[in-house]
JSON list of C-alpha atoms in Angstrom, two decimals:
[
{"chain": "A", "resi": 1, "resn": "MET", "atom": "CA", "xyz": [1.36, -2.94, -15.64]},
{"chain": "A", "resi": 2, "resn": "GLN", "atom": "CA", "xyz": [2.22, -5.51, -13.02]},
{"chain": "A", "resi": 3, "resn": "LEU", "atom": "CA", "xyz": [0.99, -5.19, -9.45]},
{"chain": "A", "resi": 4, "resn": "GLU", "atom": "CA", "xyz": [1.66, -7.21, -6.33]},
{"chain": "A", "resi": 5, "resn": "CYS", "atom": "CA", "xyz": [-1.68, -8.11, -4.75]},
{"chain": "A", "resi": 6, "resn": "VAL", "atom": "CA", "xyz": [-1.57, -9.46, -1.20]},
{"chain": "A", "resi": 7, "resn": "PHE", "atom": "CA", "xyz": [-4.70, -11.17, 0.11]},
{"chain": "A", "resi": 8, "resn": "PHE", "atom": "CA", "xyz": [-5.63, -11.78, 3.75]},
{"chain": "A", "resi": 9, "resn": "GLY", "atom": "CA", "xyz": [-8.11, -14.07, 5.53]},
{"chain": "A", "resi": 10, "resn": "PRO", "atom": "CA", "xyz": [-11.02, -15.37, 3.45]},
{"chain": "A", "resi": 11, "resn": "PHE", "atom": "CA", "xyz": [-9.72, -13.48, 0.41]},
{"chain": "A", "resi": 12, "resn": "ARG", "atom": "CA", "xyz": [-6.54, -15.56, 0.57]},
{"chain": "A", "resi": 13, "resn": "ASP", "atom": "CA", "xyz": [-8.64, -18.72, 0.84]},
{"chain": "A", "resi": 14, "resn": "ALA", "atom": "CA", "xyz": [-10.67, -17.72, -2.24]},
{"chain": "A", "resi": 15, "resn": "VAL", "atom": "CA", "xyz": [-7.60, -16.86, -4.31]},
{"chain": "A", "resi": 16, "resn": "GLY", "atom": "CA", "xyz": [-5.57, -19.83, -3.09]},
{"chain": "A", "resi": 17, "resn": "GLU", "atom": "CA", "xyz": [-2.40, -17.80, -2.54]},
{"chain": "A", "resi": 18, "resn": "LYS", "atom": "CA", "xyz": [-1.25, -15.01, -0.26]},
{"chain": "A", "resi": 19, "resn": "THR", "atom": "CA", "xyz": [0.50, -13.01, -2.98]},
{"chain": "A", "resi": 20, "resn": "VAL", "atom": "CA", "xyz": [-0.31, -12.76, -6.67]},
{"chain": "A", "resi": 21, "resn": "PHE", "atom": "CA", "xyz": [1.67, -10.78, -9.23]},
{"chain": "A", "resi": 22, "resn": "TYR", "atom": "CA", "xyz": [-1.19, -9.54, -11.37]},
{"chain": "A", "resi": 23, "resn": "GLU", "atom": "CA", "xyz": [-0.88, -8.11, -14.88]},
{"chain": "A", "resi": 24, "resn": "THR", "atom": "CA", "xyz": [-3.54, -5.47, -15.61]},
{"chain": "A", "resi": 25, "resn": "ASP", "atom": "CA", "xyz": [-4.49, -2.49, -17.76]},
{"chain": "A", "resi": 26, "resn": "ALA", "atom": "CA", "xyz": [-6.55, -1.06, -14.88]},
{"chain": "A", "resi": 27, "resn": "GLU", "atom": "CA", "xyz": [-5.76, 2.57, -14.14]},
{"chain": "A", "resi": 28, "resn": "THR", "atom": "CA", "xyz": [-7.56, 2.84, -10.79]},
{"chain": "A", "resi": 29, "resn": "VAL", "atom": "CA", "xyz": [-8.06, 0.72, -7.69]},
{"chain": "A", "resi": 30, "resn": "GLY", "atom": "CA", "xyz": [-11.76, 0.41, -8.52]},
{"chain": "A", "resi": 31, "resn": "GLU", "atom": "CA", "xyz": [-11.04, -0.99, -11.98]},
{"chain": "A", "resi": 32, "resn": "LEU", "atom": "CA", "xyz": [-8.54, -3.43, -10.48]},
{"chain": "A", "resi": 33, "resn": "LEU", "atom": "CA", "xyz": [-11.00, -4.64, -7.85]},
{"chain": "A", "resi": 34, "resn": "VAL", "atom": "CA", "xyz": [-13.66, -5.31, -10.49]},
{"chain": "A", "resi": 35, "resn": "GLU", "atom": "CA", "xyz": [-11.07, -7.35, -12.43]},
{"chain": "A", "resi": 36, "resn": "LEU", "atom": "CA", "xyz": [-10.07, -9.29, -9.32]},
{"chain": "A", "resi": 37, "resn": "GLU", "atom": "CA", "xyz": [-13.72, -10.07, -8.51]},
{"chain": "A", "resi": 38, "resn": "ALA", "atom": "CA", "xyz": [-14.08, -11.52, -12.02]},
{"chain": "A", "resi": 39, "resn": "ALA", "atom": "CA", "xyz": [-10.74, -13.38, -12.02]},
{"chain": "A", "resi": 40, "resn": "TYR", "atom": "CA", "xyz": [-11.20, -15.05, -8.63]},
{"chain": "A", "resi": 41, "resn": "PRO", "atom": "CA", "xyz": [-14.22, -16.24, -6.60]},
{"chain": "A", "resi": 42, "resn": "LEU", "atom": "CA", "xyz": [-14.58, -12.81, -4.98]},
{"chain": "A", "resi": 43, "resn": "GLU", "atom": "CA", "xyz": [-17.72, -11.50, -6.66]},
{"chain": "A", "resi": 44, "resn": "GLY", "atom": "CA", "xyz": [-19.37, -8.88, -4.46]},
{"chain": "A", "resi": 45, "resn": "GLU", "atom": "CA", "xyz": [-16.62, -9.14, -1.84]},
{"chain": "A", "resi": 46, "resn": "LEU", "atom": "CA", "xyz": [-14.49, -6.12, -2.82]},
{"chain": "A", "resi": 47, "resn": "VAL", "atom": "CA", "xyz": [-16.71, -3.45, -4.39]},
{"chain": "A", "resi": 48, "resn": "ALA", "atom": "CA", "xyz": [-20.06, -2.35, -2.93]},
{"chain": "A", "resi": 49, "resn": "ASP", "atom": "CA", "xyz": [-23.17, -3.32, -4.90]},
{"chain": "A", "resi": 50, "resn": "ASP", "atom": "CA", "xyz": [-23.70, 0.30, -5.98]},
{"chain": "A", "resi": 51, "resn": "GLY", "atom": "CA", "xyz": [-20.10, 0.50, -7.24]},
{"chain": "A", "resi": 52, "resn": "GLU", "atom": "CA", "xyz": [-19.49, 3.62, -5.18]},
{"chain": "A", "resi": 53, "resn": "GLY", "atom": "CA", "xyz": [-17.13, 2.24, -2.54]},
{"chain": "A", "resi": 54, "resn": "LEU", "atom": "CA", "xyz": [-15.64, -0.81, -0.95]},
{"chain": "A", "resi": 55, "resn": "ALA", "atom": "CA", "xyz": [-17.82, -3.72, 0.13]},
{"chain": "A", "resi": 56, "resn": "GLY", "atom": "CA", "xyz": [-18.52, -3.82, 3.86]},
{"chain": "A", "resi": 57, "resn": "ASP", "atom": "CA", "xyz": [-15.54, -2.86, 5.97]},
{"chain": "A", "resi": 58, "resn": "THR", "atom": "CA", "xyz": [-12.99, -4.15, 3.46]},
{"chain": "A", "resi": 59, "resn": "VAL", "atom": "CA", "xyz": [-9.67, -2.33, 3.67]},
{"chain": "A", "resi": 60, "resn": "VAL", "atom": "CA", "xyz": [-7.55, -1.85, 0.56]},
{"chain": "A", "resi": 61, "resn": "THR", "atom": "CA", "xyz": [-4.15, -0.22, 0.69]},
{"chain": "A", "resi": 62, "resn": "ARG", "atom": "CA", "xyz": [-1.84, 0.98, -2.06]},
{"chain": "A", "resi": 63, "resn": "ASP", "atom": "CA", "xyz": [1.77, 0.94, -0.94]},
{"chain": "A", "resi": 64, "resn": "THR", "atom": "CA", "xyz": [0.73, 0.85, 2.77]},
{"chain": "A", "resi": 65, "resn": "LYS", "atom": "CA", "xyz": [-1.75, 3.78, 2.58]},
{"chain": "A", "resi": 66, "resn": "ASN", "atom": "CA", "xyz": [-5.48, 3.10, 2.87]},
{"chain": "A", "resi": 67, "resn": "VAL", "atom": "CA", "xyz": [-7.09, 4.07, -0.45]},
{"chain": "A", "resi": 68, "resn": "VAL", "atom": "CA", "xyz": [-9.99, 5.66, 1.46]},
{"chain": "A", "resi": 69, "resn": "HIS", "atom": "CA", "xyz": [-7.48, 8.32, 2.52]},
{"chain": "A", "resi": 70, "resn": "ILE", "atom": "CA", "xyz": [-6.25, 8.86, -1.05]},
{"chain": "A", "resi": 71, "resn": "ASP", "atom": "CA", "xyz": [-9.01, 8.94, -3.72]},
{"chain": "A", "resi": 72, "resn": "GLY", "atom": "CA", "xyz": [-11.06, 5.86, -2.82]},
{"chain": "A", "resi": 73, "resn": "LEU", "atom": "CA", "xyz": [-11.83, 3.67, -5.81]},
{"chain": "A", "resi": 74, "resn": "GLU", "atom": "CA", "xyz": [-10.45, 6.40, -8.06]},
{"chain": "A", "resi": 75, "resn": "THR", "atom": "CA", "xyz": [-6.97, 6.02, -6.52]},
{"chain": "A", "resi": 76, "resn": "GLU", "atom": "CA", "xyz": [-4.53, 5.72, -9.41]},
{"chain": "A", "resi": 77, "resn": "LEU", "atom": "CA", "xyz": [-2.31, 2.69, -9.82]},
{"chain": "A", "resi": 78, "resn": "THR", "atom": "CA", "xyz": [1.34, 2.75, -10.78]},
{"chain": "A", "resi": 79, "resn": "ASP", "atom": "CA", "xyz": [3.50, -0.07, -12.06]},
{"chain": "A", "resi": 80, "resn": "ASP", "atom": "CA", "xyz": [4.86, -2.17, -9.19]},
{"chain": "A", "resi": 81, "resn": "SER", "atom": "CA", "xyz": [2.31, -0.88, -6.67]},
{"chain": "A", "resi": 82, "resn": "VAL", "atom": "CA", "xyz": [1.60, -3.22, -3.77]},
{"chain": "A", "resi": 83, "resn": "ILE", "atom": "CA", "xyz": [-2.13, -3.65, -3.17]},
{"chain": "A", "resi": 84, "resn": "ARG", "atom": "CA", "xyz": [-3.23, -5.28, 0.09]},
{"chain": "A", "resi": 85, "resn": "LEU", "atom": "CA", "xyz": [-6.78, -6.54, 0.48]},
{"chain": "A", "resi": 86, "resn": "VAL", "atom": "CA", "xyz": [-8.06, -7.14, 4.01]},
{"chain": "A", "resi": 87, "resn": "PRO", "atom": "CA", "xyz": [-11.64, -8.37, 4.58]},
{"chain": "A", "resi": 88, "resn": "SER", "atom": "CA", "xyz": [-14.06, -7.16, 7.19]},
{"chain": "A", "resi": 89, "resn": "VAL", "atom": "CA", "xyz": [-13.33, -8.59, 10.63]},
{"chain": "A", "resi": 90, "resn": "TYR", "atom": "CA", "xyz": [-16.17, -9.47, 12.95]},
{"chain": "A", "resi": 91, "resn": "GLY", "atom": "CA", "xyz": [-16.25, -11.06, 16.35]},
{"chain": "A", "resi": 92, "resn": "GLY", "atom": "CA", "xyz": [-14.75, -10.30, 19.67]}
]
């Protein structure tokens, strides 16, 4: 399936583009994030070290809804989903 992945902040810098149309066989958000960490210099930036959740305060949405409020990393993907990846924000 093809997904639209939109990267923000340092994630965009690492990927080199704001939006990537990504072809994948991943069935869940967690599987997709593992693929993205391997495909781009994002290792350890998206999925927590224990594999049980998102790294830090990273926010991932599927079609504008935060995946934490769906099924977390087990959130299912559908063809043409829009995935937005927003890194933790610190400072004040």
